[in-house]
Short mmCIF file of C-alpha atoms in Angstrom, two decimals:
data_model
loop_
_atom_site.label_atom_id
_atom_site.label_comp_id
_atom_site.label_asym_id
_atom_site.label_seq_id
_atom_site.Cartn_x
_atom_site.Cartn_y
_atom_site.Cartn_z
CA ALA A 54 28.59 70.08 108.84
CA ARG A 55 31.40 68.91 111.14
CA SER A 56 32.49 70.70 114.31
CA SER A 57 35.50 72.82 114.11
CA ASN A 58 37.44 69.96 115.81
CA TRP A 59 37.90 68.35 112.50
CA ASN A 60 40.66 69.48 110.09
CA PRO A 61 40.25 69.37 106.34
CA SER A 62 41.87 65.89 105.88
CA GLY A 63 38.96 64.33 107.98
CA GLU A 64 41.19 63.82 111.01
CA MET A 65 40.10 64.91 114.31
CA ASP A 66 42.31 67.85 115.76
CA LYS A 67 43.71 67.53 119.11
CA PRO A 68 41.39 69.88 121.43
CA ASP A 69 42.77 72.27 123.62
CA MET A 70 42.74 71.26 127.28
CA THR A 71 43.36 73.66 130.24
CA MET A 72 43.94 72.68 133.92
CA THR A 73 42.51 75.69 135.56
CA THR A 74 43.17 74.65 139.36
CA GLU A 75 46.04 72.31 140.08
CA PRO A 76 46.89 70.57 143.57
CA ARG A 77 49.58 72.62 145.47
CA PRO A 78 52.99 71.02 144.68
CA TYR A 79 54.75 69.63 147.76
CA THR A 80 52.27 69.53 150.06
CA ILE A 81 53.73 68.79 153.57
CA THR A 82 51.84 67.68 156.64
CA THR A 83 51.73 65.70 159.71
CA LEU A 84 50.62 62.40 160.76
CA GLY A 85 46.79 62.31 161.59
CA SER A 86 46.07 65.51 159.76
CA SER A 87 44.03 66.09 156.72
CA VAL A 88 44.83 67.61 153.37
CA THR A 89 42.38 68.88 150.53
CA LEU A 90 43.61 68.71 146.98
CA SER A 91 41.76 70.55 144.19
CA CYS A 92 41.76 70.17 140.44
CA ALA A 93 39.30 71.62 137.69
CA GLY A 94 40.00 72.12 133.94
CA THR A 95 38.20 72.77 130.73
CA THR A 96 38.43 71.50 127.04
CA SER A 97 37.52 72.85 123.88
CA LEU A 98 35.36 70.07 122.93
CA PRO A 99 31.60 70.25 123.04
CA ASN A 100 30.80 69.43 126.60
CA GLY A 101 33.63 71.48 127.90
CA THR A 102 34.35 69.71 130.99
CA PRO A 103 36.91 66.94 131.24
CA THR A 104 36.74 63.80 133.59
CA ILE A 105 39.00 63.94 136.61
CA THR A 106 40.92 61.04 137.94
CA TRP A 107 42.91 61.16 140.76
CA LEU A 108 46.41 59.07 140.81
CA PHE A 109 48.88 58.15 143.67
CA THR A 110 52.23 56.63 143.56
CA ALA A 111 54.70 56.18 146.39
CA GLU A 112 57.63 56.85 144.16
CA ILE A 113 57.79 58.85 140.93
CA THR A 114 58.16 56.24 137.84
CA PRO A 115 57.93 56.82 134.36
CA ASP A 116 55.40 54.02 133.99
CA LYS A 117 52.17 55.77 134.85
CA GLU A 118 50.23 52.59 134.27
CA SER A 119 51.65 51.45 137.69
CA TRP A 120 50.51 54.35 139.49
CA GLU A 121 47.20 53.70 141.52
CA GLN A 122 43.88 55.18 140.66
CA LEU A 123 42.12 56.22 143.52
CA VAL A 124 38.66 54.71 144.27
CA GLY A 125 36.02 57.52 144.43
CA GLY A 126 38.55 60.30 143.15
CA THR A 127 36.51 61.21 140.39
CA SER A 128 35.41 64.84 141.76
CA GLY A 129 37.70 68.17 141.52
CA THR A 130 38.24 67.79 145.29
CA LEU A 131 40.35 64.82 147.03
CA ILE A 132 40.02 64.73 150.66
CA LEU A 133 42.70 62.84 152.64
CA GLY A 134 41.98 62.45 156.42
CA ASN A 135 43.73 61.32 159.14
CA LEU A 136 47.05 60.65 157.03
CA GLN A 137 49.22 57.92 157.89
CA LYS A 138 52.81 57.16 156.88
CA ASP A 139 51.87 54.89 154.05
CA GLU A 140 49.98 57.49 152.47
CA GLY A 141 52.86 59.72 151.75
CA GLY A 142 54.09 60.06 148.19
CA TRP A 143 52.79 61.82 144.98
CA TYR A 144 49.36 62.70 144.14
CA PHE A 145 47.98 63.52 140.78
CA CYS A 146 44.95 65.09 139.27
CA GLN A 147 44.51 63.47 135.76
CA LEU A 148 42.03 65.19 132.96
CA THR A 149 40.60 63.27 130.23
CA ASP A 150 38.34 64.29 127.48
CA GLY A 151 36.53 61.58 126.51
CA TYR A 152 38.43 61.33 123.07
CA GLY A 153 41.76 59.74 124.42
CA TYR A 154 43.55 62.97 125.38
CA SER A 155 44.63 63.64 128.76
CA LEU A 156 46.65 66.14 130.88
CA ILE A 157 48.49 65.28 134.14
CA SER A 158 49.13 67.81 136.85
CA ARG A 159 52.47 68.36 138.72
CA GLY A 160 52.54 65.99 141.70
CA ALA A 161 51.38 67.12 145.12
#
């Protein structure tokens, strides 16, 4: 028997994915300080926990492929310490369910 994620035509239904914790939008801080951003989510797929990726862009562009994926940013918490001017921009949390569906947070 197939799981409930398959519809009668034999195609997989798009799973429900919910961002339960999003980074605070418009976090403003001072040079040299630290910021902690949090993100979490759930999915209706059997494992129930999506993969978290943190993305950064200095400018909002519609081309998400140009955004930088942060190295080591794979947990639900991103800590940015000793912030410098060149780290100013938009930070996003992306949830991915392993079947090609993703959800991106509002920018922080």
